[in-house]
Amino acid sequence: MEYRCVKCGFRIKTLFVQYSPGNIRLMKCENCRAVADEYIECEIMILLIDLILHKPQAYRHLLYNVLNSETVNLEGILWKSTVGFLLLDAYRSLLLSRSNEGQSSSMSFSLLAWIFQKMLKDVVLGNVMFLGVFLHASRILLNTSAGASSFKDFLLAVLISSYFKIFLVAMMVWNFPSSVIYIIDLFVLSSNTVALKGKLLVLLYFNE
């Protein structure tokens, strides 16, 4: 099993040495000489705050040292994250359609069918185009053909870093202006950028 240094992305075989229960020593990276992963000793709230602050080290810890294929079921996480992502995206499209059509309590069948078609187009086609463009760009940057495992890694990075979409659930309880949806979109895109940039830099400089 191999982990990654959260500072530079260099491979490291172990993150810490445990001498006794509760007594561990964090290992240092052979490349940058810094502690490989200081999040090992941090509370989950510290990690969440650093994710919100878009710190690349937090994303490397989560994507490489926590979501590891040998410690968790990545296939299950990928499927659950995909379903959650698409549901939240569908709800986002529904909120935008409702805001454009007004808060009419009675809607005809034709209007409901049109809203459903628009949601399907926005959610499925929009995400397929986004992932297709990104995969093509990543192949060009890496100067190689991305395999199935690389695509799954990139897809997982996109899904995990889209956690800001969960704030759409708050719009089920409280009434917010539709502009809040676009603010959430900006946070999601910036979070995607940080996560994917960390992935690409690791593959560029420490190619597996």
PDB file of C-alpha atoms in Angstrom:
ATOM      1  CA  MET A   1       0.000   0.000   0.000  1.00  0.00           C
ATOM      2  CA  GLU A   2       1.325   3.430  -0.936  1.00  0.00           C
ATOM      3  CA  TYR A   3       0.212   6.834   0.288  1.00  0.00           C
ATOM      4  CA  ARG A   4       1.065  10.369  -0.803  1.00  0.00           C
ATOM      5  CA  CYS A   5       2.707  13.312   0.882  1.00  0.00           C
ATOM      6  CA  VAL A   6       0.061  16.018   1.187  1.00  0.00           C
ATOM      7  CA  LYS A   7       2.680  18.732   0.646  1.00  0.00           C
ATOM      8  CA  CYS A   8       4.292  17.622  -2.613  1.00  0.00           C
ATOM      9  CA  GLY A   9       2.457  14.435  -3.681  1.00  0.00           C
ATOM     10  CA  PHE A  10       5.501  12.156  -3.425  1.00  0.00           C
ATOM     11  CA  ARG A  11       4.886   8.467  -2.742  1.00  0.00           C
ATOM     12  CA  ILE A  12       5.337   7.279   0.830  1.00  0.00           C
ATOM     13  CA  LYS A  13       4.911   3.735   2.114  1.00  0.00           C
ATOM     14  CA  THR A  14       3.567   4.585   5.559  1.00  0.00           C
ATOM     15  CA  LEU A  15       2.235   7.747   7.136  1.00  0.00           C
ATOM     16  CA  PHE A  16       3.036   6.964  10.753  1.00  0.00           C
ATOM     17  CA  VAL A  17       4.650   4.449  13.080  1.00  0.00           C
ATOM     18  CA  GLN A  18       2.620   3.295  16.073  1.00  0.00           C
ATOM     19  CA  TYR A  19       4.619   2.421  19.168  1.00  0.00           C
ATOM     20  CA  SER A  20       1.622   1.808  21.430  1.00  0.00           C
ATOM     21  CA  PRO A  21      -2.095   2.656  21.407  1.00  0.00           C
ATOM     22  CA  GLY A  22      -2.335   6.434  21.180  1.00  0.00           C
ATOM     23  CA  ASN A  23       1.431   6.834  20.750  1.00  0.00           C
ATOM     24  CA  ILE A  24       2.395   7.408  17.118  1.00  0.00           C
ATOM     25  CA  ARG A  25       5.131   9.195  15.220  1.00  0.00           C
ATOM     26  CA  LEU A  26       4.292  10.871  11.927  1.00  0.00           C
ATOM     27  CA  MET A  27       6.652  10.042   9.080  1.00  0.00           C
ATOM     28  CA  LYS A  28       8.446  12.659   6.984  1.00  0.00           C
ATOM     29  CA  CYS A  29       8.470  12.811   3.204  1.00  0.00           C
ATOM     30  CA  GLU A  30      11.755  11.829   1.559  1.00  0.00           C
ATOM     31  CA  ASN A  31      11.238  14.447  -1.142  1.00  0.00           C
ATOM     32  CA  CYS A  32      10.270  17.661   0.694  1.00  0.00           C
ATOM     33  CA  ARG A  33      11.398  16.624   4.226  1.00  0.00           C
ATOM     34  CA  ALA A  34       8.093  17.824   5.709  1.00  0.00           C
ATOM     35  CA  VAL A  35       5.608  15.743   7.712  1.00  0.00           C
ATOM     36  CA  ALA A  36       3.896  13.610   5.087  1.00  0.00           C
ATOM     37  CA  ASP A  37       0.347  13.977   6.414  1.00  0.00           C
ATOM     38  CA  GLU A  38      -0.359  16.077   9.502  1.00  0.00           C
ATOM     39  CA  TYR A  39      -4.105  15.463   9.126  1.00  0.00           C
ATOM     40  CA  ILE A  40      -3.604  12.044  10.705  1.00  0.00           C
ATOM     41  CA  GLU A  41      -3.679  13.734  14.126  1.00  0.00           C
ATOM     42  CA  CYS A  42      -6.337  16.346  13.270  1.00  0.00           C
ATOM     43  CA  GLU A  43     -10.026  16.292  14.091  1.00  0.00           C
ATOM     44  CA  ILE A  44     -12.506  15.870  11.240  1.00  0.00           C
ATOM     45  CA  MET A  45     -13.666  19.474  11.701  1.00  0.00           C
ATOM     46  CA  ILE A  46     -10.150  20.750  10.923  1.00  0.00           C
ATOM     47  CA  LEU A  47     -10.212  18.764   7.689  1.00  0.00           C
ATOM     48  CA  LEU A  48     -13.656  20.114   6.768  1.00  0.00           C
ATOM     49  CA  ILE A  49     -12.567  23.698   7.409  1.00  0.00           C
ATOM     50  CA  ASP A  50      -9.448  23.238   5.258  1.00  0.00           C
ATOM     51  CA  LEU A  51     -11.575  21.720   2.478  1.00  0.00           C
ATOM     52  CA  ILE A  52     -13.864  24.750   2.583  1.00  0.00           C
ATOM     53  CA  LEU A  53     -10.767  26.987   2.499  1.00  0.00           C
ATOM     54  CA  HIS A  54      -9.649  25.088  -0.647  1.00  0.00           C
ATOM     55  CA  LYS A  55      -6.326  23.878   0.766  1.00  0.00           C
ATOM     56  CA  PRO A  56      -4.699  21.383  -1.673  1.00  0.00           C
ATOM     57  CA  GLN A  57      -3.173  19.447   1.248  1.00  0.00           C
ATOM     58  CA  ALA A  58      -6.656  18.628   2.559  1.00  0.00           C
ATOM     59  CA  TYR A  59      -7.752  17.296  -0.819  1.00  0.00           C
ATOM     60  CA  ARG A  60      -4.602  15.160  -1.173  1.00  0.00           C
ATOM     61  CA  HIS A  61      -5.199  13.709   2.290  1.00  0.00           C
ATOM     62  CA  LEU A  62      -8.798  12.848   1.417  1.00  0.00           C
ATOM     63  CA  LEU A  63      -8.278  11.585  -2.136  1.00  0.00           C
ATOM     64  CA  TYR A  64      -5.028   9.659  -1.620  1.00  0.00           C
ATOM     65  CA  ASN A  65      -4.655   8.740   2.048  1.00  0.00           C
ATOM     66  CA  VAL A  66      -8.284   8.255   3.127  1.00  0.00           C
ATOM     67  CA  LEU A  67     -10.074   7.109  -0.031  1.00  0.00           C
ATOM     68  CA  ASN A  68      -7.536   4.413  -0.788  1.00  0.00           C
ATOM     69  CA  SER A  69      -8.515   1.395  -2.888  1.00  0.00           C
ATOM     70  CA  GLU A  70      -6.994  -0.959  -0.301  1.00  0.00           C
ATOM     71  CA  THR A  71      -8.792   0.518   2.711  1.00  0.00           C
ATOM     72  CA  VAL A  72     -12.261   1.413   1.380  1.00  0.00           C
ATOM     73  CA  ASN A  73     -14.611   0.182  -1.343  1.00  0.00           C
ATOM     74  CA  LEU A  74     -13.996   2.820  -4.004  1.00  0.00           C
ATOM     75  CA  GLU A  75     -16.550   1.308  -6.383  1.00  0.00           C
ATOM     76  CA  GLY A  76     -19.305   1.650  -3.798  1.00  0.00           C
ATOM     77  CA  ILE A  77     -18.277   5.205  -2.909  1.00  0.00           C
ATOM     78  CA  LEU A  78     -18.129   6.110  -6.611  1.00  0.00           C
ATOM     79  CA  TRP A  79     -21.629   4.823  -7.318  1.00  0.00           C
ATOM     80  CA  LYS A  80     -23.161   6.437  -4.216  1.00  0.00           C
ATOM     81  CA  SER A  81     -21.402   9.744  -4.934  1.00  0.00           C
ATOM     82  CA  THR A  82     -22.588   9.661  -8.561  1.00  0.00           C
ATOM     83  CA  VAL A  83     -26.210   9.080  -7.545  1.00  0.00           C
ATOM     84  CA  GLY A  84     -26.051  11.832  -4.918  1.00  0.00           C
ATOM     85  CA  PHE A  85     -24.376  14.217  -7.368  1.00  0.00           C
ATOM     86  CA  LEU A  86     -27.015  13.639 -10.070  1.00  0.00           C
ATOM     87  CA  LEU A  87     -29.891  13.993  -7.590  1.00  0.00           C
ATOM     88  CA  LEU A  88     -28.550  17.294  -6.290  1.00  0.00           C
ATOM     89  CA  ASP A  89     -27.947  18.471  -9.853  1.00  0.00           C
ATOM     90  CA  ALA A  90     -31.519  17.533 -10.776  1.00  0.00           C
ATOM     91  CA  TYR A  91     -32.813  19.458  -7.767  1.00  0.00           C
ATOM     92  CA  ARG A  92     -30.720  22.456  -8.822  1.00  0.00           C
ATOM     93  CA  SER A  93     -32.243  22.335 -12.302  1.00  0.00           C
ATOM     94  CA  LEU A  94     -35.728  22.061 -10.745  1.00  0.00           C
ATOM     95  CA  LEU A  95     -35.111  25.126  -8.562  1.00  0.00           C
ATOM     96  CA  LEU A  96     -33.988  27.152 -11.570  1.00  0.00           C
ATOM     97  CA  SER A  97     -37.010  26.029 -13.610  1.00  0.00           C
ATOM     98  CA  ARG A  98     -39.379  26.935 -10.795  1.00  0.00           C
ATOM     99  CA  SER A  99     -37.777  30.342 -10.369  1.00  0.00           C
ATOM    100  CA  ASN A 100     -38.068  31.025 -14.115  1.00  0.00           C
ATOM    101  CA  GLU A 101     -41.660  29.838 -14.356  1.00  0.00           C
ATOM    102  CA  GLY A 102     -42.730  31.515 -11.111  1.00  0.00           C
ATOM    103  CA  GLN A 103     -44.216  29.959  -7.993  1.00  0.00           C
ATOM    104  CA  SER A 104     -47.455  28.815  -9.641  1.00  0.00           C
ATOM    105  CA  SER A 105     -49.214  26.210  -7.507  1.00  0.00           C
ATOM    106  CA  SER A 106     -51.022  24.565 -10.459  1.00  0.00           C
ATOM    107  CA  MET A 107     -48.915  23.290 -13.319  1.00  0.00           C
ATOM    108  CA  SER A 108     -50.201  21.539 -16.424  1.00  0.00           C
ATOM    109  CA  PHE A 109     -48.958  18.146 -17.572  1.00  0.00           C
ATOM    110  CA  SER A 110     -47.227  19.695 -20.584  1.00  0.00           C
ATOM    111  CA  LEU A 111     -45.343  22.094 -18.316  1.00  0.00           C
ATOM    112  CA  LEU A 112     -44.262  19.251 -16.023  1.00  0.00           C
ATOM    113  CA  ALA A 113     -43.099  17.241 -19.055  1.00  0.00           C
ATOM    114  CA  TRP A 114     -41.127  20.226 -20.343  1.00  0.00           C
ATOM    115  CA  ILE A 115     -39.488  20.727 -16.919  1.00  0.00           C
ATOM    116  CA  PHE A 116     -38.584  17.016 -16.786  1.00  0.00           C
ATOM    117  CA  GLN A 117     -37.038  17.127 -20.274  1.00  0.00           C
ATOM    118  CA  LYS A 118     -35.063  20.236 -19.371  1.00  0.00           C
ATOM    119  CA  MET A 119     -33.808  18.612 -16.148  1.00  0.00           C
ATOM    120  CA  LEU A 120     -32.766  15.483 -18.071  1.00  0.00           C
ATOM    121  CA  LYS A 121     -30.917  17.542 -20.661  1.00  0.00           C
ATOM    122  CA  ASP A 122     -29.201  19.774 -18.112  1.00  0.00           C
ATOM    123  CA  VAL A 123     -28.172  16.967 -15.762  1.00  0.00           C
ATOM    124  CA  VAL A 124     -27.171  14.169 -18.139  1.00  0.00           C
ATOM    125  CA  LEU A 125     -25.912  15.991 -21.215  1.00  0.00           C
ATOM    126  CA  GLY A 126     -24.333  18.813 -19.218  1.00  0.00           C
ATOM    127  CA  ASN A 127     -22.315  16.475 -17.012  1.00  0.00           C
ATOM    128  CA  VAL A 128     -21.359  14.174 -19.894  1.00  0.00           C
ATOM    129  CA  MET A 129     -20.035  17.146 -21.872  1.00  0.00           C
ATOM    130  CA  PHE A 130     -18.179  18.499 -18.828  1.00  0.00           C
ATOM    131  CA  LEU A 131     -16.503  15.168 -18.062  1.00  0.00           C
ATOM    132  CA  GLY A 132     -15.726  14.549 -21.738  1.00  0.00           C
ATOM    133  CA  VAL A 133     -14.025  17.917 -22.158  1.00  0.00           C
ATOM    134  CA  PHE A 134     -12.097  17.464 -18.937  1.00  0.00           C
ATOM    135  CA  LEU A 135     -10.935  13.935 -19.809  1.00  0.00           C
ATOM    136  CA  HIS A 136      -9.741  15.129 -23.220  1.00  0.00           C
ATOM    137  CA  ALA A 137      -7.891  18.058 -21.617  1.00  0.00           C
ATOM    138  CA  SER A 138      -6.285  15.781 -19.022  1.00  0.00           C
ATOM    139  CA  ARG A 139      -5.055  13.428 -21.774  1.00  0.00           C
ATOM    140  CA  ILE A 140      -3.429  16.355 -23.545  1.00  0.00           C
ATOM    141  CA  LEU A 141      -1.815  17.663 -20.353  1.00  0.00           C
ATOM    142  CA  LEU A 142      -0.535  14.247 -19.318  1.00  0.00           C
ATOM    143  CA  ASN A 143       0.473  13.392 -22.890  1.00  0.00           C
ATOM    144  CA  THR A 144      -0.938   9.906 -22.445  1.00  0.00           C
ATOM    145  CA  SER A 145      -4.187   8.035 -22.827  1.00  0.00           C
ATOM    146  CA  ALA A 146      -6.002   7.949 -19.518  1.00  0.00           C
ATOM    147  CA  GLY A 147      -6.933   4.441 -18.510  1.00  0.00           C
ATOM    148  CA  ALA A 148     -10.054   3.289 -16.692  1.00  0.00           C
ATOM    149  CA  SER A 149      -8.439   3.646 -13.272  1.00  0.00           C
ATOM    150  CA  SER A 150      -7.265   7.195 -14.049  1.00  0.00           C
ATOM    151  CA  PHE A 151     -10.734   8.147 -15.246  1.00  0.00           C
ATOM    152  CA  LYS A 152     -12.271   6.752 -12.058  1.00  0.00           C
ATOM    153  CA  ASP A 153      -9.768   8.714  -9.972  1.00  0.00           C
ATOM    154  CA  PHE A 154     -10.615  11.931 -11.793  1.00  0.00           C
ATOM    155  CA  LEU A 155     -14.349  11.252 -11.571  1.00  0.00           C
ATOM    156  CA  LEU A 156     -14.080  10.584  -7.837  1.00  0.00           C
ATOM    157  CA  ALA A 157     -12.133  13.825  -7.390  1.00  0.00           C
ATOM    158  CA  VAL A 158     -14.889  15.749  -9.208  1.00  0.00           C
ATOM    159  CA  LEU A 159     -17.665  14.120  -7.180  1.00  0.00           C
ATOM    160  CA  ILE A 160     -15.994  14.509  -3.789  1.00  0.00           C
ATOM    161  CA  SER A 161     -14.984  18.117  -4.440  1.00  0.00           C
ATOM    162  CA  SER A 162     -18.598  18.952  -5.390  1.00  0.00           C
ATOM    163  CA  TYR A 163     -19.686  18.667  -1.759  1.00  0.00           C
ATOM    164  CA  PHE A 164     -20.865  22.312  -1.825  1.00  0.00           C
ATOM    165  CA  LYS A 165     -23.940  21.060  -3.714  1.00  0.00           C
ATOM    166  CA  ILE A 166     -25.220  19.694  -0.400  1.00  0.00           C
ATOM    167  CA  PHE A 167     -26.100  23.284   0.537  1.00  0.00           C
ATOM    168  CA  LEU A 168     -28.901  23.063  -2.036  1.00  0.00           C
ATOM    169  CA  VAL A 169     -30.752  20.949   0.534  1.00  0.00           C
ATOM    170  CA  ALA A 170     -31.068  24.056   2.711  1.00  0.00           C
ATOM    171  CA  MET A 171     -33.254  25.558  -0.027  1.00  0.00           C
ATOM    172  CA  MET A 172     -35.851  22.885   0.747  1.00  0.00           C
ATOM    173  CA  VAL A 173     -36.339  24.462   4.171  1.00  0.00           C
ATOM    174  CA  TRP A 174     -35.583  28.156   3.710  1.00  0.00           C
ATOM    175  CA  ASN A 175     -36.434  30.447   0.829  1.00  0.00           C
ATOM    176  CA  PHE A 176     -33.339  31.856  -0.860  1.00  0.00           C
ATOM    177  CA  PRO A 177     -33.082  33.923  -4.040  1.00  0.00           C
ATOM    178  CA  SER A 178     -32.089  32.010  -7.156  1.00  0.00           C
ATOM    179  CA  SER A 179     -28.753  33.871  -7.158  1.00  0.00           C
ATOM    180  CA  VAL A 180     -27.679  31.609  -4.272  1.00  0.00           C
ATOM    181  CA  ILE A 181     -27.665  28.688  -6.728  1.00  0.00           C
ATOM    182  CA  TYR A 182     -25.069  30.437  -8.893  1.00  0.00           C
ATOM    183  CA  ILE A 183     -22.972  31.262  -5.822  1.00  0.00           C
ATOM    184  CA  ILE A 184     -22.995  27.553  -4.921  1.00  0.00           C
ATOM    185  CA  ASP A 185     -21.992  26.752  -8.522  1.00  0.00           C
ATOM    186  CA  LEU A 186     -18.981  29.068  -8.205  1.00  0.00           C
ATOM    187  CA  PHE A 187     -17.898  27.359  -4.988  1.00  0.00           C
ATOM    188  CA  VAL A 188     -18.285  23.938  -6.622  1.00  0.00           C
ATOM    189  CA  LEU A 189     -16.218  24.944  -9.662  1.00  0.00           C
ATOM    190  CA  SER A 190     -13.451  26.453  -7.533  1.00  0.00           C
ATOM    191  CA  SER A 191     -13.397  23.340  -5.349  1.00  0.00           C
ATOM    192  CA  ASN A 192     -13.257  21.107  -8.461  1.00  0.00           C
ATOM    193  CA  THR A 193     -10.348  23.179  -9.751  1.00  0.00           C
ATOM    194  CA  VAL A 194      -8.315  22.772  -6.558  1.00  0.00           C
ATOM    195  CA  ALA A 195      -8.943  19.024  -6.350  1.00  0.00           C
ATOM    196  CA  LEU A 196      -8.220  18.322 -10.022  1.00  0.00           C
ATOM    197  CA  LYS A 197      -5.166  20.579 -10.041  1.00  0.00           C
ATOM    198  CA  GLY A 198      -3.743  18.553  -7.167  1.00  0.00           C
ATOM    199  CA  LYS A 199      -4.443  15.318  -9.029  1.00  0.00           C
ATOM    200  CA  LEU A 200      -2.871  16.529 -12.280  1.00  0.00           C
ATOM    201  CA  LEU A 201       0.234  17.932 -10.586  1.00  0.00           C
ATOM    202  CA  VAL A 202       0.853  14.655  -8.792  1.00  0.00           C
ATOM    203  CA  LEU A 203       0.522  12.703 -12.048  1.00  0.00           C
ATOM    204  CA  LEU A 204       2.698  15.164 -13.961  1.00  0.00           C
ATOM    205  CA  TYR A 205       5.595  15.226 -11.499  1.00  0.00           C
ATOM    206  CA  PHE A 206       5.237  11.821  -9.847  1.00  0.00           C
ATOM    207  CA  ASN A 207       3.638   9.788 -12.608  1.00  0.00           C
ATOM    208  CA  GLU A 208       2.465   6.363 -11.563  1.00  0.00           C
TER     209      GLU A 208
END
